[in-house]
Amino acid sequence: MRINGDDPVLVAAGLTVGYRGRPVLHELNLRFGPGLHLILGPNGAGKTTLFRALAGVLRPSAGSVRIRGADPAADASVKRYVGVGAHRAALAPRLTVAGNLDYWARVIGLPPSRRKAAIDRVTGILGLDEIAGQRAGSLSRGQSQRASLARAMLADPPVLLLDEPFAGIDPAVAVQLRGYLRALAAEDRTLLVSTHELAEASEIGDDVTVLRDGRVIGQGAARELRGTLLGNSYRLRIKGSGDLAGVLGRLGYDGRSGDGRDGRLGYDGDRGDGAPDGRDGDSTAVVTVADEREAQRLIASLIGAGVAISEAGPAANPLEDLYLHLQEGQA
């Protein structure tokens, strides 16, 4: 990973982009080398606008974009280096999947000798073989998304800009796609991927760039970035039998929606049958702890009070907590 390397493939310097005089992106400075880079942010943060500007579709009102040193907005030949997977599939509804791919293979200038092999490669990777003869207008959202991704990958470009590629894709295809994206990144390609599928995002991405209101508010590895923006506190999920709720209340986690005693956020959980006291069977609680030391002290106190702990760990991965923070900040 070379997010700020000396030889970045993709560079945005002072990038400002807007619509009808209204800025959406504000003086972004980004440098991406080979690897898989995640773009994270709530709706309206500017992710799609960023991808359109990086691809040369939108001209900056200030600043610049460079791909391998050239401006994609000024030099159309640069666009052959970039494959774009839009959030909404750009497919001709009356053409079949194969027809759409053949059309776009012609548009991007693939010679006849390479077209069939390219189409076969991407349809195989994305599980489109069985629907290759189906009209695009009859596809489900997940199928359309896969076809759009196939279009972006036709020319096997060194740079891929994928806007929400996992949206609407079934788990089996998502696993295959994640593996393929990692394999592409390992071949010295530069991939930028925006996503709301956070369960695996922190594992597949080399780094994360966080956008809010058109500005970069953080950049780095997922876990380190979360610590920088949110501190060491996190939500701890605890599962156990006994009076879990009662003991948590006596320890200061009293279940209120705001701050609990000692400045800690409250208990949020119930027993499997919906009863809140947790005396019969397992119950689950989610509490916010300041750091690992507080988590260890809390678990020890629960065990000491007779609660049999069967499970304890973070309630979410680093990106999920960070994303919730971004959404709350936007609200």
Coordinates of C-alpha atoms in Angstrom, one line a residue, residues 5-306:
G5 CA 3.8 7.2 -1.9
D6 CA 6.4 9.1 -3.9
D7 CA 5.0 7.6 -7.1
P8 CA 1.2 7.7 -6.7
V9 CA -1.0 6.7 -9.6
L10 CA -3.9 8.9 -8.8
V11 CA -3.5 12.4 -7.4
A12 CA -6.0 15.1 -6.5
A13 CA -4.5 18.5 -5.5
G14 CA -6.7 21.2 -4.0
L15 CA -9.7 19.5 -5.7
T16 CA -12.9 21.6 -5.5
V17 CA -15.9 20.4 -7.5
G18 CA -19.5 21.6 -7.5
Y19 CA -22.8 21.9 -9.4
R20 CA -24.2 25.2 -10.5
G21 CA -21.8 27.2 -8.4
R22 CA -22.5 25.1 -5.3
P23 CA -19.3 23.4 -4.1
V24 CA -19.6 19.7 -3.1
L25 CA -15.9 18.9 -2.6
H26 CA -13.7 21.4 -0.9
E27 CA -9.9 21.5 -1.6
L28 CA -9.3 17.7 -1.4
N29 CA -5.7 16.6 -1.4
L30 CA -5.4 12.8 -2.1
R31 CA -2.6 10.5 -3.3
F32 CA -3.3 6.9 -4.1
G33 CA -0.8 4.2 -5.2
P34 CA -1.5 0.6 -6.0
G35 CA -3.8 -1.1 -3.5
L36 CA -7.4 -1.3 -2.4
H37 CA -8.5 2.0 -0.9
L38 CA -11.9 2.5 0.8
I39 CA -13.9 5.7 0.6
L40 CA -16.2 6.0 3.6
G41 CA -18.9 8.6 4.3
P42 CA -22.6 9.1 4.9
N43 CA -25.0 10.0 2.0
G44 CA -24.2 13.4 0.8
A45 CA -20.6 13.3 1.8
G46 CA -19.4 13.7 -1.8
K47 CA -18.3 10.1 -2.6
T48 CA -20.0 9.9 -6.0
T49 CA -18.9 13.4 -7.0
L50 CA -15.3 12.5 -6.1
F51 CA -15.4 9.5 -8.3
R52 CA -16.9 11.5 -11.2
A53 CA -14.2 14.1 -10.8
L54 CA -11.4 11.5 -10.6
A55 CA -12.7 9.8 -13.8
G56 CA -12.7 13.1 -15.7
V57 CA -16.4 13.3 -16.0
L58 CA -16.7 16.5 -13.9
R59 CA -14.2 19.3 -14.4
P60 CA -12.9 20.8 -11.1
S61 CA -13.8 24.4 -10.4
A62 CA -10.4 24.6 -8.7
G63 CA -7.4 22.3 -8.2
S64 CA -6.6 19.3 -10.4
V65 CA -6.7 15.5 -10.9
R66 CA -3.8 13.6 -12.4
I67 CA -3.8 9.9 -13.4
R68 CA -0.2 8.8 -14.2
G69 CA 0.6 12.5 -14.5
A70 CA -2.1 13.4 -17.0
D71 CA -5.4 15.2 -16.6
P72 CA -8.4 12.9 -17.5
A73 CA -10.7 15.9 -18.0
A74 CA -8.4 17.4 -20.6
D75 CA -7.0 14.3 -22.3
A76 CA -9.6 11.7 -23.3
S77 CA -6.9 9.1 -23.9
V78 CA -6.2 9.0 -20.1
K79 CA -9.6 7.5 -19.5
R80 CA -8.5 4.2 -21.0
Y81 CA -6.6 3.8 -17.7
V82 CA -9.8 4.0 -15.6
G83 CA -12.7 1.7 -15.2
V84 CA -15.8 3.1 -13.5
G85 CA -18.5 1.1 -11.7
A86 CA -21.3 3.5 -11.0
H87 CA -23.7 3.2 -8.1
R88 CA -26.5 2.9 -10.7
A89 CA -26.0 0.6 -13.6
A90 CA -25.7 2.3 -17.0
L91 CA -27.1 -0.4 -19.1
A92 CA -29.3 -0.3 -22.2
P93 CA -32.5 -2.0 -21.0
R94 CA -33.4 -3.6 -24.4
L95 CA -29.9 -5.1 -24.9
T96 CA -29.0 -8.4 -23.3
V97 CA -26.2 -8.5 -20.8
A98 CA -23.8 -9.8 -23.4
G99 CA -25.0 -7.2 -25.9
N100 CA -24.3 -4.4 -23.4
L101 CA -20.8 -5.7 -22.7
D102 CA -20.1 -6.1 -26.5
Y103 CA -21.3 -2.5 -27.0
W104 CA -19.1 -1.1 -24.3
A105 CA -16.2 -3.2 -25.5
R106 CA -16.5 -1.5 -28.9
V107 CA -16.9 1.9 -27.2
I108 CA -13.6 1.5 -25.3
G109 CA -11.8 0.3 -28.4
L110 CA -11.2 -3.3 -27.7
P111 CA -10.2 -5.0 -30.9
P112 CA -12.4 -7.9 -32.2
S113 CA -9.8 -10.5 -31.4
R114 CA -10.0 -9.5 -27.6
R115 CA -13.7 -8.8 -27.2
K116 CA -15.0 -12.3 -26.6
A117 CA -12.2 -13.3 -24.3
A118 CA -12.7 -10.1 -22.3
I119 CA -16.5 -10.6 -22.0
D120 CA -16.1 -14.2 -21.1
R121 CA -13.6 -13.3 -18.4
V122 CA -15.8 -10.7 -16.6
T123 CA -19.0 -12.7 -16.9
G124 CA -17.3 -15.7 -15.4
I125 CA -15.8 -13.7 -12.5
L126 CA -19.2 -12.1 -11.7
G127 CA -21.4 -15.1 -12.2
L128 CA -23.2 -13.6 -15.2
D129 CA -23.0 -16.6 -17.5
E130 CA -26.5 -17.8 -16.9
I131 CA -28.1 -14.4 -17.5
A132 CA -25.8 -13.3 -20.4
G133 CA -28.7 -13.7 -22.8
Q134 CA -31.2 -11.9 -20.6
R135 CA -32.3 -8.3 -21.4
A136 CA -30.8 -5.8 -19.0
G137 CA -34.2 -4.2 -18.3
S138 CA -35.4 -7.5 -16.7
L139 CA -32.5 -7.8 -14.3
S140 CA -32.7 -7.5 -10.5
R141 CA -30.8 -4.8 -8.8
G142 CA -28.0 -7.2 -7.8
Q143 CA -27.8 -8.6 -11.3
S144 CA -27.6 -5.1 -12.8
Q145 CA -24.9 -4.2 -10.3
R146 CA -22.8 -7.2 -11.4
A147 CA -23.3 -6.3 -15.1
S148 CA -22.2 -2.8 -14.5
L149 CA -19.1 -4.0 -12.7
A150 CA -18.4 -6.3 -15.6
R151 CA -18.5 -3.3 -17.9
A152 CA -16.0 -1.4 -15.8
M153 CA -13.6 -4.4 -15.8
L154 CA -13.8 -5.1 -19.6
A155 CA -10.5 -3.4 -20.5
D156 CA -8.7 -4.7 -17.4
P157 CA -7.7 -1.1 -16.4
P158 CA -4.9 -0.2 -13.9
V159 CA -7.3 2.1 -12.0
L160 CA -10.8 1.1 -10.9
L161 CA -13.3 3.5 -9.3
L162 CA -16.2 1.4 -7.8
D163 CA -19.1 3.2 -6.3
E164 CA -20.9 0.9 -3.9
P165 CA -20.0 -2.3 -5.7
F166 CA -21.4 -4.6 -3.0
A167 CA -24.9 -3.0 -3.0
G168 CA -27.6 -5.6 -3.8
I169 CA -25.2 -8.5 -4.4
D170 CA -25.9 -11.8 -2.7
P171 CA -23.3 -13.1 -0.2
A172 CA -21.8 -15.8 -2.4
V173 CA -21.1 -13.4 -5.2
A174 CA -19.9 -10.7 -2.7
V175 CA -17.3 -13.2 -1.4
Q176 CA -16.1 -13.9 -4.9
L177 CA -16.0 -10.2 -5.8
R178 CA -14.0 -9.3 -2.7
G179 CA -11.4 -12.0 -3.6
Y180 CA -11.2 -10.7 -7.1
L181 CA -10.7 -7.1 -6.0
R182 CA -8.0 -8.2 -3.6
A183 CA -6.3 -10.1 -6.4
L184 CA -6.5 -7.0 -8.6
A185 CA -4.9 -4.9 -5.9
A186 CA -2.1 -7.4 -5.5
E187 CA -1.3 -7.0 -9.1
D188 CA -0.3 -3.3 -8.6
R189 CA -3.6 -1.9 -9.7
T190 CA -5.2 1.1 -7.9
L191 CA -8.8 0.5 -6.7
L192 CA -11.0 3.0 -4.9
V193 CA -14.1 1.5 -3.5
S194 CA -16.9 3.3 -1.7
T195 CA -19.0 1.0 0.5
H196 CA -21.6 0.7 3.2
E197 CA -20.9 -3.0 3.6
L198 CA -18.8 -2.5 6.7
A199 CA -18.6 -6.0 8.1
E200 CA -15.8 -7.0 5.8
A201 CA -14.6 -3.6 4.6
S202 CA -12.0 -3.1 7.3
E203 CA -10.5 -6.5 6.4
I204 CA -10.3 -6.1 2.6
G205 CA -9.2 -2.5 2.4
D206 CA -5.6 -1.3 2.7
D207 CA -6.7 2.0 4.1
V208 CA -9.7 4.2 4.5
T209 CA -10.4 7.8 3.5
V210 CA -13.3 9.4 5.4
L211 CA -15.4 12.1 3.8
R212 CA -17.9 14.3 5.5
D213 CA -19.6 17.3 3.9
G214 CA -17.1 17.2 1.0
R215 CA -14.0 17.3 3.1
V216 CA -11.5 14.7 4.2
I217 CA -11.7 14.3 7.9
G218 CA -9.4 11.3 8.3
Q219 CA -7.2 8.9 6.3
G220 CA -5.4 5.7 7.4
A221 CA -5.8 2.1 8.5
A222 CA -9.3 1.4 9.8
R223 CA -8.5 0.6 13.4
E224 CA -6.0 3.4 13.8
L225 CA -8.3 5.9 12.1
R226 CA -11.2 4.9 14.4
G227 CA -8.9 5.6 17.4
T228 CA -7.8 8.9 16.0
L229 CA -11.4 10.2 15.4
L230 CA -13.2 8.5 18.2
G231 CA -10.6 7.7 20.9
N232 CA -10.2 4.4 22.5
S233 CA -13.8 3.9 23.7
Y234 CA -16.0 1.3 22.0
R235 CA -19.2 -0.6 22.4
L236 CA -18.7 -3.9 24.2
R237 CA -21.3 -6.7 23.7
I238 CA -21.6 -9.0 26.6
K239 CA -23.6 -12.3 26.7
G240 CA -24.2 -14.3 29.8
S241 CA -26.6 -16.0 32.2
G242 CA -27.6 -14.7 35.6
D243 CA -28.8 -11.2 36.5
L244 CA -26.7 -9.4 33.8
A245 CA -28.9 -6.3 33.7
G246 CA -29.2 -6.0 37.4
V247 CA -25.4 -6.3 38.0
L248 CA -24.7 -3.8 35.2
G249 CA -27.0 -1.4 36.9
R250 CA -25.3 -1.7 40.2
L251 CA -21.9 -1.2 38.5
G252 CA -23.1 2.1 37.0
Y253 CA -24.5 1.0 33.6
D254 CA -28.1 1.8 34.5
G255 CA -29.8 1.5 31.1
R256 CA -30.6 5.1 30.6
S257 CA -30.4 6.3 27.0
G258 CA -27.9 9.0 27.9
D259 CA -24.9 9.0 30.1
G260 CA -24.9 6.4 32.8
R261 CA -23.2 6.9 36.2
D262 CA -19.5 7.7 36.2
G263 CA -19.9 9.2 32.7
R264 CA -20.4 5.9 31.0
L265 CA -23.1 5.2 28.5
G266 CA -25.9 2.9 29.6
Y267 CA -26.9 -0.7 29.2
D268 CA -28.8 -1.7 26.0
G269 CA -30.0 -5.3 25.9
D270 CA -32.5 -7.9 27.0
R271 CA -32.9 -11.6 27.6
G272 CA -33.5 -13.9 24.6
D273 CA -37.3 -14.1 25.5
G274 CA -37.6 -10.3 25.7
A275 CA -37.6 -10.0 29.5
P276 CA -35.1 -7.4 30.8
D277 CA -33.9 -9.0 34.0
G278 CA -31.8 -11.8 32.5
R279 CA -32.3 -14.2 35.5
D280 CA -33.4 -17.1 33.4
G281 CA -31.3 -18.1 30.3
D282 CA -28.8 -16.0 28.5
S283 CA -29.1 -12.2 28.1
T284 CA -27.1 -9.8 25.9
A285 CA -26.1 -6.2 26.8
V286 CA -24.1 -3.6 24.9
V287 CA -22.3 -1.0 27.0
T288 CA -19.7 1.6 26.1
V289 CA -16.3 1.3 27.8
A290 CA -13.5 3.8 27.8
D291 CA -10.8 1.3 26.8
E292 CA -9.6 -2.3 27.1
R293 CA -8.8 -1.8 30.8
E294 CA -12.3 -0.8 31.6
A295 CA -13.6 -3.8 29.6
Q296 CA -11.4 -6.2 31.6
R297 CA -12.5 -4.7 34.9
L298 CA -16.1 -4.8 33.9
I299 CA -15.9 -8.5 32.9
A300 CA -14.1 -9.4 36.1
S301 CA -16.7 -7.5 38.2
L302 CA -19.6 -9.3 36.4
I303 CA -18.0 -12.7 37.0
G304 CA -17.3 -11.8 40.6
A305 CA -21.0 -10.9 41.0
G306 CA -22.1 -14.4 39.8

